[in-house]
């Protein structure tokens, strides 16, 4: 008997905002690195909404104390623990923050300390974060919900183990995957990612930001490298494998003005609100690795010329975000296939909202709002506070009638 495809995840209705119910004023707290611009930008948005500055609790303090306590009325936002050497040492036990290893230790400690946060109204759910920071689990959740994703032999019930380079070679052969991406299961910001491609005669090549030193150490670099000696690629993979690896088929991506392109689309409270195009001449489009922002208007024209609707593209991202209904905001990395007719979700990012200078999509209700202000407006609207009713019209909530419960 042929298995039935999984039922699609309901997409939040794209109607106007619901009528809020009056409630007490919102008080924000942020767990983050106080010096980081993420925290600063969010705090600026809170003050711009006429609210008191958020209480900031540092990740270093939380990690040393084994948790933190929040008042019942505090709305608690978690921000990225990255870009702080002390926090990185506490999470990974690695003295040099540019070293690649230690992501499994990072994952175990991060997810544990998130569960040790007590009280408050949470905008980031601990169970959701545990899935979002495990690429294998996240891929399986998306696939089970009918969200289009690249094929992966390391995700789902039939996942194959990857103990090193020999296992990857076997996957490439047995699963007919001559080109694939190798990712750290708990990595972020392209750390430890290799775009691997094979050719006739057994030739192999990998593009990555990993720098392999003469003594076998691995470092993250802002410069992409191409390794064409298989023993170098094997050395990198074998060193990374104990931290857990996720493999995905390499989907040939659409191009925009001679550069490969993909999109980061932010979904806030179930609604796609912001989008940025990332373009590159390499397989990795990350902006910190030399990628450049592309023309979103040109992308919309390409989608329409291919016979698709831009709303269909946004709906894919909203379906992906709907898999994490207790988390207010996620950033969805969307991969357009050649021809701009098909799309797949590459990753869903818990801390994907650092998009400086970007304002909301036309028709999203977030026009004129940056990524942080849009989230603040969503919280105020959900709470139905007097603050929400007195927001200027350009700061009113962008959201429809979809899921807004983001508590733990």
mmCIF file of C-alpha atoms in Angstrom:
data_model
loop_
_atom_site.group_PDB
_atom_site.id
_atom_site.type_symbol
_atom_site.label_atom_id
_atom_site.label_comp_id
_atom_site.label_asym_id
_atom_site.label_seq_id
_atom_site.Cartn_x
_atom_site.Cartn_y
_atom_site.Cartn_z
ATOM 1 C CA UNK A 1 0.000 0.000 0.000
ATOM 2 C CA UNK A 2 1.450 3.326 -1.013
ATOM 3 C CA UNK A 3 2.065 5.771 1.833
ATOM 4 C CA UNK A 4 -0.019 8.910 1.805
ATOM 5 C CA UNK A 5 1.842 12.215 1.669
ATOM 6 C CA UNK A 6 1.885 14.183 4.915
ATOM 7 C CA UNK A 7 -0.837 16.749 5.383
ATOM 8 C CA UNK A 8 0.389 20.273 4.730
ATOM 9 C CA UNK A 9 0.887 22.632 7.647
ATOM 10 C CA UNK A 10 -1.906 25.230 7.726
ATOM 11 C CA UNK A 11 -0.769 28.630 6.525
ATOM 12 C CA UNK A 12 -1.848 31.567 8.688
ATOM 13 C CA UNK A 13 -4.643 33.589 7.097
ATOM 14 C CA UNK A 14 -3.379 36.593 5.196
ATOM 15 C CA UNK A 15 -6.173 38.869 6.406
ATOM 16 C CA UNK A 16 -6.007 42.071 8.417
ATOM 17 C CA UNK A 17 -5.066 42.296 12.089
ATOM 18 C CA UNK A 18 -7.438 41.027 14.712
ATOM 19 C CA UNK A 19 -8.926 43.327 17.311
ATOM 20 C CA UNK A 20 -6.703 43.345 20.398
ATOM 21 C CA UNK A 21 -8.018 42.811 23.876
ATOM 22 C CA UNK A 22 -6.908 45.440 26.385
ATOM 23 C CA UNK A 23 -4.208 44.235 28.747
ATOM 24 C CA UNK A 24 -1.428 45.554 30.995
ATOM 25 C CA UNK A 25 1.583 47.378 29.504
ATOM 26 C CA UNK A 26 4.317 45.130 28.120
ATOM 27 C CA UNK A 27 7.685 44.980 29.884
ATOM 28 C CA UNK A 28 10.499 43.445 27.864
ATOM 29 C CA UNK A 29 13.556 41.529 29.017
ATOM 30 C CA UNK A 30 16.327 40.337 26.690
ATOM 31 C CA UNK A 31 18.809 37.528 27.206
ATOM 32 C CA UNK A 32 21.765 38.423 25.021
ATOM 33 C CA UNK A 33 25.250 39.861 24.894
ATOM 34 C CA UNK A 34 24.746 43.465 26.108
ATOM 35 C CA UNK A 35 27.425 44.913 23.838
ATOM 36 C CA UNK A 36 26.033 43.270 20.714
ATOM 37 C CA UNK A 37 24.243 45.328 18.091
ATOM 38 C CA UNK A 38 21.372 42.828 18.073
ATOM 39 C CA UNK A 39 20.516 43.790 21.642
ATOM 40 C CA UNK A 40 21.090 47.471 20.936
ATOM 41 C CA UNK A 41 18.830 47.501 17.874
ATOM 42 C CA UNK A 42 16.036 45.719 19.716
ATOM 43 C CA UNK A 43 16.329 48.082 22.701
ATOM 44 C CA UNK A 44 16.173 51.057 20.337
ATOM 45 C CA UNK A 45 12.956 49.676 18.889
ATOM 46 C CA UNK A 46 11.424 49.169 22.333
ATOM 47 C CA UNK A 47 12.165 52.755 23.327
ATOM 48 C CA UNK A 48 10.859 54.025 19.983
ATOM 49 C CA UNK A 49 7.548 52.319 20.816
ATOM 50 C CA UNK A 50 7.297 54.465 23.947
ATOM 51 C CA UNK A 51 8.155 51.625 26.327
ATOM 52 C CA UNK A 52 10.799 51.451 29.059
ATOM 53 C CA UNK A 53 14.155 50.097 27.925
ATOM 54 C CA UNK A 54 14.254 46.305 28.195
ATOM 55 C CA UNK A 55 16.031 44.642 31.084
ATOM 56 C CA UNK A 56 19.113 42.978 29.620
ATOM 57 C CA UNK A 57 20.400 39.732 31.129
ATOM 58 C CA UNK A 58 23.755 38.633 29.742
ATOM 59 C CA UNK A 59 24.353 35.144 28.420
ATOM 60 C CA UNK A 60 27.587 35.031 30.438
ATOM 61 C CA UNK A 61 25.622 35.654 33.635
ATOM 62 C CA UNK A 62 23.001 33.060 32.701
ATOM 63 C CA UNK A 63 25.587 30.407 31.877
ATOM 64 C CA UNK A 64 27.601 30.967 35.059
ATOM 65 C CA UNK A 65 24.476 30.996 37.246
ATOM 66 C CA UNK A 66 22.779 28.050 35.546
ATOM 67 C CA UNK A 67 19.690 29.999 34.494
ATOM 68 C CA UNK A 68 17.815 33.178 35.365
ATOM 69 C CA UNK A 69 14.474 34.271 36.818
ATOM 70 C CA UNK A 70 11.917 36.549 35.194
ATOM 71 C CA UNK A 71 8.839 38.227 36.597
ATOM 72 C CA UNK A 72 5.455 36.814 35.524
ATOM 73 C CA UNK A 73 4.688 39.935 33.496
ATOM 74 C CA UNK A 74 8.033 40.181 31.682
ATOM 75 C CA UNK A 75 8.070 39.352 27.977
ATOM 76 C CA UNK A 76 11.370 37.540 27.445
ATOM 77 C CA UNK A 77 13.260 37.605 24.157
ATOM 78 C CA UNK A 78 16.313 35.403 23.586
ATOM 79 C CA UNK A 79 18.977 36.762 21.288
ATOM 80 C CA UNK A 80 22.013 35.124 19.755
ATOM 81 C CA UNK A 81 24.835 34.180 22.155
ATOM 82 C CA UNK A 82 27.351 34.645 19.332
ATOM 83 C CA UNK A 83 30.133 37.179 18.835
ATOM 84 C CA UNK A 84 31.290 37.123 22.467
ATOM 85 C CA UNK A 85 34.538 35.222 23.233
ATOM 86 C CA UNK A 86 33.702 34.622 26.900
ATOM 87 C CA UNK A 87 30.262 33.214 26.101
ATOM 88 C CA UNK A 88 31.780 31.082 23.362
ATOM 89 C CA UNK A 89 34.285 29.604 25.844
ATOM 90 C CA UNK A 90 31.500 28.841 28.305
ATOM 91 C CA UNK A 91 29.488 27.064 25.602
ATOM 92 C CA UNK A 92 32.241 25.257 23.665
ATOM 93 C CA UNK A 93 35.323 25.080 25.955
ATOM 94 C CA UNK A 94 37.371 26.438 23.025
ATOM 95 C CA UNK A 95 39.870 29.193 23.754
ATOM 96 C CA UNK A 96 40.037 30.534 20.205
ATOM 97 C CA UNK A 97 36.577 31.581 18.950
ATOM 98 C CA UNK A 98 37.674 31.089 15.345
ATOM 99 C CA UNK A 99 38.103 27.349 15.887
ATOM 100 C CA UNK A 100 35.381 25.272 14.236
ATOM 101 C CA UNK A 101 35.120 22.329 16.618
ATOM 102 C CA UNK A 102 32.841 22.016 19.644
ATOM 103 C CA UNK A 103 29.399 22.575 18.150
ATOM 104 C CA UNK A 104 27.860 19.518 19.837
ATOM 105 C CA UNK A 105 29.035 20.774 23.220
ATOM 106 C CA UNK A 106 27.646 24.216 22.317
ATOM 107 C CA UNK A 107 24.280 22.687 21.467
ATOM 108 C CA UNK A 108 24.037 20.641 24.667
ATOM 109 C CA UNK A 109 24.894 23.567 26.926
ATOM 110 C CA UNK A 110 22.785 26.114 25.052
ATOM 111 C CA UNK A 111 19.624 24.014 24.993
ATOM 112 C CA UNK A 112 20.107 23.083 28.651
ATOM 113 C CA UNK A 113 20.510 26.670 29.847
ATOM 114 C CA UNK A 114 17.489 27.786 27.799
ATOM 115 C CA UNK A 115 15.416 25.271 29.771
ATOM 116 C CA UNK A 116 16.827 26.749 32.985
ATOM 117 C CA UNK A 117 15.272 30.165 32.324
ATOM 118 C CA UNK A 118 12.376 30.521 34.736
ATOM 119 C CA UNK A 119 9.235 32.637 34.553
ATOM 120 C CA UNK A 120 8.207 35.364 32.160
ATOM 121 C CA UNK A 121 6.300 35.169 28.879
ATOM 122 C CA UNK A 122 8.666 33.644 26.362
ATOM 123 C CA UNK A 123 8.990 34.632 22.708
ATOM 124 C CA UNK A 124 11.294 31.666 21.972
ATOM 125 C CA UNK A 125 10.215 28.140 22.871
ATOM 126 C CA UNK A 126 12.820 25.772 24.308
ATOM 127 C CA UNK A 127 11.544 22.753 22.373
ATOM 128 C CA UNK A 128 11.444 24.740 19.127
ATOM 129 C CA UNK A 129 15.021 25.924 19.670
ATOM 130 C CA UNK A 130 16.210 22.371 20.275
ATOM 131 C CA UNK A 131 14.912 21.452 16.807
ATOM 132 C CA UNK A 132 16.007 24.651 15.063
ATOM 133 C CA UNK A 133 19.587 24.159 16.217
ATOM 134 C CA UNK A 134 19.751 20.565 15.001
ATOM 135 C CA UNK A 135 19.714 20.595 11.189
ATOM 136 C CA UNK A 136 18.879 16.885 11.008
ATOM 137 C CA UNK A 137 15.830 17.218 13.262
ATOM 138 C CA UNK A 138 14.716 20.457 11.635
ATOM 139 C CA UNK A 139 14.908 18.906 8.162
ATOM 140 C CA UNK A 140 12.838 15.931 9.342
ATOM 141 C CA UNK A 141 10.158 18.170 10.904
ATOM 142 C CA UNK A 142 9.869 20.253 7.734
ATOM 143 C CA UNK A 143 9.725 17.203 5.477
ATOM 144 C CA UNK A 144 7.047 15.536 7.628
ATOM 145 C CA UNK A 145 4.948 18.713 7.367
ATOM 146 C CA UNK A 146 5.112 18.701 3.590
ATOM 147 C CA UNK A 147 7.486 21.668 3.350
ATOM 148 C CA UNK A 148 9.770 21.285 0.290
ATOM 149 C CA UNK A 149 13.359 20.605 1.376
ATOM 150 C CA UNK A 150 16.463 19.243 -0.368
ATOM 151 C CA UNK A 151 16.806 15.482 -0.185
ATOM 152 C CA UNK A 152 18.850 14.377 2.837
ATOM 153 C CA UNK A 153 20.091 10.887 3.715
ATOM 154 C CA UNK A 154 20.943 11.978 7.287
ATOM 155 C CA UNK A 155 17.454 13.043 8.342
ATOM 156 C CA UNK A 156 14.336 11.112 9.262
ATOM 157 C CA UNK A 157 13.680 7.506 10.235
ATOM 158 C CA UNK A 158 16.071 6.052 7.632
ATOM 159 C CA UNK A 159 18.971 8.393 8.428
ATOM 160 C CA UNK A 160 22.399 6.974 7.732
ATOM 161 C CA UNK A 161 25.297 7.542 10.138
ATOM 162 C CA UNK A 162 28.169 9.764 9.041
ATOM 163 C CA UNK A 163 31.339 8.925 10.948
ATOM 164 C CA UNK A 164 33.771 10.435 8.484
ATOM 165 C CA UNK A 165 34.734 10.992 4.875
ATOM 166 C CA UNK A 166 34.404 7.339 3.875
ATOM 167 C CA UNK A 167 30.725 7.419 4.847
ATOM 168 C CA UNK A 168 30.170 10.538 2.742
ATOM 169 C CA UNK A 169 31.834 8.908 -0.231
ATOM 170 C CA UNK A 170 29.495 5.945 0.205
ATOM 171 C CA UNK A 171 26.443 8.248 0.392
ATOM 172 C CA UNK A 172 27.491 10.053 -2.786
ATOM 173 C CA UNK A 173 27.775 6.732 -4.585
ATOM 174 C CA UNK A 174 24.788 4.829 -3.184
ATOM 175 C CA UNK A 175 22.344 7.757 -3.161
ATOM 176 C CA UNK A 176 23.510 9.120 -6.512
ATOM 177 C CA UNK A 177 24.494 12.454 -5.060
ATOM 178 C CA UNK A 178 27.578 13.651 -6.944
ATOM 179 C CA UNK A 179 27.093 17.125 -5.461
ATOM 180 C CA UNK A 180 26.052 17.728 -1.878
ATOM 181 C CA UNK A 181 26.393 20.048 1.063
ATOM 182 C CA UNK A 182 28.076 18.840 4.240
ATOM 183 C CA UNK A 183 26.931 20.811 7.291
ATOM 184 C CA UNK A 184 27.635 20.673 10.986
ATOM 185 C CA UNK A 185 24.411 19.452 12.572
ATOM 186 C CA UNK A 186 24.592 22.237 15.150
ATOM 187 C CA UNK A 187 26.485 24.842 13.154
ATOM 188 C CA UNK A 188 25.509 28.385 12.195
ATOM 189 C CA UNK A 189 26.732 31.201 9.951
ATOM 190 C CA UNK A 190 28.142 28.641 7.471
ATOM 191 C CA UNK A 191 30.645 27.396 10.058
ATOM 192 C CA UNK A 192 31.950 24.021 8.916
ATOM 193 C CA UNK A 193 29.859 23.943 5.718
ATOM 194 C CA UNK A 194 31.414 22.278 2.656
ATOM 195 C CA UNK A 195 29.934 22.349 -0.823
ATOM 196 C CA UNK A 196 31.283 19.085 -2.254
ATOM 197 C CA UNK A 197 31.214 18.109 -5.931
ATOM 198 C CA UNK A 198 32.684 15.141 -7.729
ATOM 199 C CA UNK A 199 33.602 14.728 -11.377
ATOM 200 C CA UNK A 200 34.640 11.979 -13.760
ATOM 201 C CA UNK A 201 37.809 10.131 -12.922
ATOM 202 C CA UNK A 202 37.174 10.360 -9.190
ATOM 203 C CA UNK A 203 38.099 14.019 -8.939
ATOM 204 C CA UNK A 204 36.636 15.858 -5.967
ATOM 205 C CA UNK A 205 36.397 19.492 -4.924
ATOM 206 C CA UNK A 206 35.039 21.285 -1.840
ATOM 207 C CA UNK A 207 34.261 24.960 -1.354
ATOM 208 C CA UNK A 208 34.233 26.078 2.275
ATOM 209 C CA UNK A 209 35.140 28.829 4.712
ATOM 210 C CA UNK A 210 37.125 26.314 6.781
ATOM 211 C CA UNK A 211 40.859 26.892 6.896
ATOM 212 C CA UNK A 212 42.876 23.691 7.373
ATOM 213 C CA UNK A 213 46.275 24.417 8.892
ATOM 214 C CA UNK A 214 49.399 22.326 8.450
ATOM 215 C CA UNK A 215 48.927 20.767 11.903
ATOM 216 C CA UNK A 216 45.350 19.713 11.107
ATOM 217 C CA UNK A 217 43.543 22.438 13.065
ATOM 218 C CA UNK A 218 40.342 23.923 11.617
ATOM 219 C CA UNK A 219 39.511 27.629 11.715
ATOM 220 C CA UNK A 220 36.593 29.682 10.447
ATOM 221 C CA UNK A 221 37.653 32.224 7.872
ATOM 222 C CA UNK A 222 36.004 35.100 6.043
ATOM 223 C CA UNK A 223 37.709 33.887 2.880
ATOM 224 C CA UNK A 224 36.239 30.997 0.916
ATOM 225 C CA UNK A 225 38.669 28.251 -0.058
ATOM 226 C CA UNK A 226 38.577 25.493 -2.642
ATOM 227 C CA UNK A 227 40.180 22.183 -1.712
ATOM 228 C CA UNK A 228 40.913 19.810 -4.586
ATOM 229 C CA UNK A 229 43.049 17.219 -2.827
ATOM 230 C CA UNK A 230 40.824 14.512 -1.421
ATOM 231 C CA UNK A 231 43.076 13.946 1.553
ATOM 232 C CA UNK A 232 42.547 17.577 2.636
ATOM 233 C CA UNK A 233 38.775 17.269 2.302
ATOM 234 C CA UNK A 234 38.851 13.988 4.196
ATOM 235 C CA UNK A 235 40.934 15.563 6.976
ATOM 236 C CA UNK A 236 38.378 18.363 7.412
ATOM 237 C CA UNK A 237 35.383 16.033 7.398
ATOM 238 C CA UNK A 238 36.977 13.489 9.727
ATOM 239 C CA UNK A 239 37.739 16.258 12.235
ATOM 240 C CA UNK A 240 34.191 17.644 12.057
ATOM 241 C CA UNK A 241 32.369 14.306 12.106
ATOM 242 C CA UNK A 242 32.404 13.781 15.915
ATOM 243 C CA UNK A 243 30.287 16.937 16.237
ATOM 244 C CA UNK A 244 27.607 15.434 13.964
ATOM 245 C CA UNK A 245 27.098 16.044 10.245
ATOM 246 C CA UNK A 246 24.043 16.691 8.099
ATOM 247 C CA UNK A 247 24.106 16.015 4.345
ATOM 248 C CA UNK A 248 21.854 17.584 1.725
ATOM 249 C CA UNK A 249 21.605 17.237 -2.014
ATOM 250 C CA UNK A 250 23.065 20.290 -3.750
ATOM 251 C CA UNK A 251 20.172 21.945 -5.569
ATOM 252 C CA UNK A 252 21.328 24.043 -8.543
ATOM 253 C CA UNK A 253 20.063 27.512 -7.684
ATOM 254 C CA UNK A 254 18.565 30.165 -9.920
ATOM 255 C CA UNK A 255 20.741 33.071 -10.953
ATOM 256 C CA UNK A 256 20.256 36.804 -10.874
ATOM 257 C CA UNK A 257 22.402 38.916 -13.190
ATOM 258 C CA UNK A 258 25.039 36.220 -13.457
ATOM 259 C CA UNK A 259 25.193 35.365 -9.747
ATOM 260 C CA UNK A 260 23.530 32.476 -7.902
ATOM 261 C CA UNK A 261 20.784 33.676 -5.591
ATOM 262 C CA UNK A 262 18.753 32.648 -2.582
ATOM 263 C CA UNK A 263 16.571 34.484 -0.072
ATOM 264 C CA UNK A 264 16.364 35.045 3.657
ATOM 265 C CA UNK A 265 12.725 35.662 4.525
ATOM 266 C CA UNK A 266 11.693 36.672 8.010
ATOM 267 C CA UNK A 267 8.419 35.332 9.373
ATOM 268 C CA UNK A 268 6.964 37.125 12.405
ATOM 269 C CA UNK A 269 3.934 35.660 14.210
ATOM 270 C CA UNK A 270 3.118 33.530 11.186
ATOM 271 C CA UNK A 271 3.438 36.267 8.562
ATOM 272 C CA UNK A 272 6.314 36.809 6.094
ATOM 273 C CA UNK A 273 7.333 40.412 6.753
ATOM 274 C CA UNK A 274 10.868 40.989 5.429
ATOM 275 C CA UNK A 275 12.992 39.521 2.639
ATOM 276 C CA UNK A 276 16.545 39.958 1.470
ATOM 277 C CA UNK A 277 18.121 38.481 -1.659
ATOM 278 C CA UNK A 278 21.628 37.077 -1.272
ATOM 279 C CA UNK A 279 23.777 36.621 -4.368
ATOM 280 C CA UNK A 280 27.240 35.186 -4.875
ATOM 281 C CA UNK A 281 29.647 33.744 -7.410
ATOM 282 C CA UNK A 282 30.235 30.811 -5.025
ATOM 283 C CA UNK A 283 27.884 28.113 -3.691
ATOM 284 C CA UNK A 284 27.768 29.903 -0.306
ATOM 285 C CA UNK A 285 25.764 33.139 -0.412
ATOM 286 C CA UNK A 286 26.272 34.279 3.187
ATOM 287 C CA UNK A 287 26.817 38.019 3.239
ATOM 288 C CA UNK A 288 29.785 37.802 5.636
ATOM 289 C CA UNK A 289 31.511 35.469 3.159
ATOM 290 C CA UNK A 290 31.383 37.895 0.252
ATOM 291 C CA UNK A 291 27.752 37.517 -0.754
ATOM 292 C CA UNK A 292 25.906 40.652 -1.781
ATOM 293 C CA UNK A 293 22.343 41.811 -1.384
ATOM 294 C CA UNK A 294 20.416 41.477 -4.624
ATOM 295 C CA UNK A 295 17.431 43.200 -6.172
ATOM 296 C CA UNK A 296 14.212 41.894 -4.641
ATOM 297 C CA UNK A 297 12.163 43.540 -7.388
ATOM 298 C CA UNK A 298 14.115 41.590 -10.013
ATOM 299 C CA UNK A 299 13.411 38.372 -8.106
ATOM 300 C CA UNK A 300 9.682 39.067 -8.004
ATOM 301 C CA UNK A 301 9.721 39.757 -11.739
ATOM 302 C CA UNK A 302 11.587 36.491 -12.378
ATOM 303 C CA UNK A 303 9.067 34.552 -10.286
ATOM 304 C CA UNK A 304 6.134 36.088 -12.145
ATOM 305 C CA UNK A 305 7.804 35.524 -15.519
ATOM 306 C CA UNK A 306 8.113 31.844 -14.581
ATOM 307 C CA UNK A 307 4.357 31.654 -14.048
ATOM 308 C CA UNK A 308 4.428 31.681 -10.239
ATOM 309 C CA UNK A 309 3.011 34.137 -7.736
ATOM 310 C CA UNK A 310 5.156 35.941 -5.188
ATOM 311 C CA UNK A 311 2.527 35.083 -2.570
ATOM 312 C CA UNK A 312 3.255 31.388 -3.262
ATOM 313 C CA UNK A 313 6.910 31.973 -2.423
ATOM 314 C CA UNK A 314 6.029 33.643 0.873
ATOM 315 C CA UNK A 315 3.554 30.863 1.670
ATOM 316 C CA UNK A 316 6.368 28.272 1.570
ATOM 317 C CA UNK A 317 8.224 30.229 4.242
ATOM 318 C CA UNK A 318 5.094 30.670 6.336
ATOM 319 C CA UNK A 319 4.477 26.913 6.193
ATOM 320 C CA UNK A 320 8.035 26.338 7.410
ATOM 321 C CA UNK A 321 7.593 28.820 10.264
ATOM 322 C CA UNK A 322 4.271 27.193 11.196
ATOM 323 C CA UNK A 323 6.272 24.139 12.275
ATOM 324 C CA UNK A 324 7.518 26.282 15.194
ATOM 325 C CA UNK A 325 4.316 27.975 16.395
ATOM 326 C CA UNK A 326 5.575 28.846 19.879
ATOM 327 C CA UNK A 327 8.470 30.947 18.576
ATOM 328 C CA UNK A 328 7.594 34.482 17.510
ATOM 329 C CA UNK A 329 10.154 34.996 14.747
ATOM 330 C CA UNK A 330 12.289 32.817 12.475
ATOM 331 C CA UNK A 331 14.424 33.486 9.411
ATOM 332 C CA UNK A 332 13.804 31.070 6.548
ATOM 333 C CA UNK A 333 16.535 30.441 3.967
ATOM 334 C CA UNK A 334 14.720 29.757 0.705
ATOM 335 C CA UNK A 335 16.493 28.132 -2.251
ATOM 336 C CA UNK A 336 15.078 28.934 -5.706
ATOM 337 C CA UNK A 337 15.710 26.243 -8.303
ATOM 338 C CA UNK A 338 16.901 27.157 -11.781
ATOM 339 C CA UNK A 339 13.982 28.736 -13.623
ATOM 340 C CA UNK A 340 12.420 30.326 -10.518
ATOM 341 C CA UNK A 341 9.471 27.894 -10.524
ATOM 342 C CA UNK A 342 10.378 25.625 -7.615
ATOM 343 C CA UNK A 343 11.611 26.477 -4.135
ATOM 344 C CA UNK A 344 12.990 24.534 -1.206
ATOM 345 C CA UNK A 345 13.709 25.503 2.376
ATOM 346 C CA UNK A 346 17.397 25.140 3.154
ATOM 347 C CA UNK A 347 17.324 26.143 6.812
ATOM 348 C CA UNK A 348 15.154 27.819 9.430
ATOM 349 C CA UNK A 349 17.098 30.160 11.707
ATOM 350 C CA UNK A 350 16.123 31.030 15.259
ATOM 351 C CA UNK A 351 18.224 34.203 15.223
ATOM 352 C CA UNK A 352 17.792 35.197 11.591
ATOM 353 C CA UNK A 353 16.521 38.740 12.136
ATOM 354 C CA UNK A 354 19.779 40.734 11.962
ATOM 355 C CA UNK A 355 18.996 42.490 8.686
ATOM 356 C CA UNK A 356 20.036 46.113 9.252
ATOM 357 C CA UNK A 357 18.293 48.753 7.198
ATOM 358 C CA UNK A 358 15.638 46.376 5.869
ATOM 359 C CA UNK A 359 11.990 47.398 6.101
ATOM 360 C CA UNK A 360 8.845 45.358 5.636
ATOM 361 C CA UNK A 361 7.540 43.885 2.405
ATOM 362 C CA UNK A 362 4.801 45.715 0.494
ATOM 363 C CA UNK A 363 1.434 44.334 1.550
ATOM 364 C CA UNK A 364 2.811 42.668 4.676
ATOM 365 C CA UNK A 365 1.606 45.374 7.042
ATOM 366 C CA UNK A 366 5.231 45.865 8.128
ATOM 367 C CA UNK A 367 5.992 48.593 5.609
ATOM 368 C CA UNK A 368 8.356 51.101 7.181
ATOM 369 C CA UNK A 369 9.186 48.773 10.085
ATOM 370 C CA UNK A 370 12.577 47.178 10.594
ATOM 371 C CA UNK A 371 12.797 43.560 11.706
ATOM 372 C CA UNK A 372 12.868 44.422 15.407
ATOM 373 C CA UNK A 373 10.084 46.992 15.354
ATOM 374 C CA UNK A 374 7.863 44.508 13.533
ATOM 375 C CA UNK A 375 8.366 41.982 16.326
ATOM 376 C CA UNK A 376 7.712 44.567 19.021
ATOM 377 C CA UNK A 377 4.505 45.635 17.282
ATOM 378 C CA UNK A 378 3.421 41.983 17.083
ATOM 379 C CA UNK A 379 3.930 41.514 20.820
ATOM 380 C CA UNK A 380 2.036 44.692 21.662
ATOM 381 C CA UNK A 381 -0.800 43.717 19.380
ATOM 382 C CA UNK A 382 -1.016 40.247 20.854
ATOM 383 C CA UNK A 383 -1.081 41.672 24.365
ATOM 384 C CA UNK A 384 -3.695 44.250 23.344
ATOM 385 C CA UNK A 385 -1.968 46.895 25.458
ATOM 386 C CA UNK A 386 -2.673 50.598 25.492
ATOM 387 C CA UNK A 387 0.835 50.957 24.013
ATOM 388 C CA UNK A 388 -0.402 49.200 20.865
ATOM 389 C CA UNK A 389 -3.427 51.452 20.466
ATOM 390 C CA UNK A 390 -1.244 54.553 20.694
ATOM 391 C CA UNK A 391 1.371 53.386 18.202
ATOM 392 C CA UNK A 392 1.574 55.580 15.108
ATOM 393 C CA UNK A 393 -0.149 53.999 12.114
ATOM 394 C CA UNK A 394 3.173 53.084 10.471
ATOM 395 C CA UNK A 395 4.089 51.056 13.588
ATOM 396 C CA UNK A 396 0.834 49.134 13.869
ATOM 397 C CA UNK A 397 1.113 45.324 13.845
ATOM 398 C CA UNK A 398 1.679 43.592 10.509
ATOM 399 C CA UNK A 399 0.003 40.348 11.428
ATOM 400 C CA UNK A 400 -3.019 38.359 10.434
ATOM 401 C CA UNK A 401 -5.056 35.773 12.297
ATOM 402 C CA UNK A 402 -2.420 33.084 12.494
ATOM 403 C CA UNK A 403 -0.798 31.581 15.583
ATOM 404 C CA UNK A 404 0.509 34.200 17.992
ATOM 405 C CA UNK A 405 1.165 32.091 21.085
ATOM 406 C CA UNK A 406 4.932 32.303 21.557
ATOM 407 C CA UNK A 407 5.107 31.319 25.206
ATOM 408 C CA UNK A 408 7.069 28.358 26.521
#
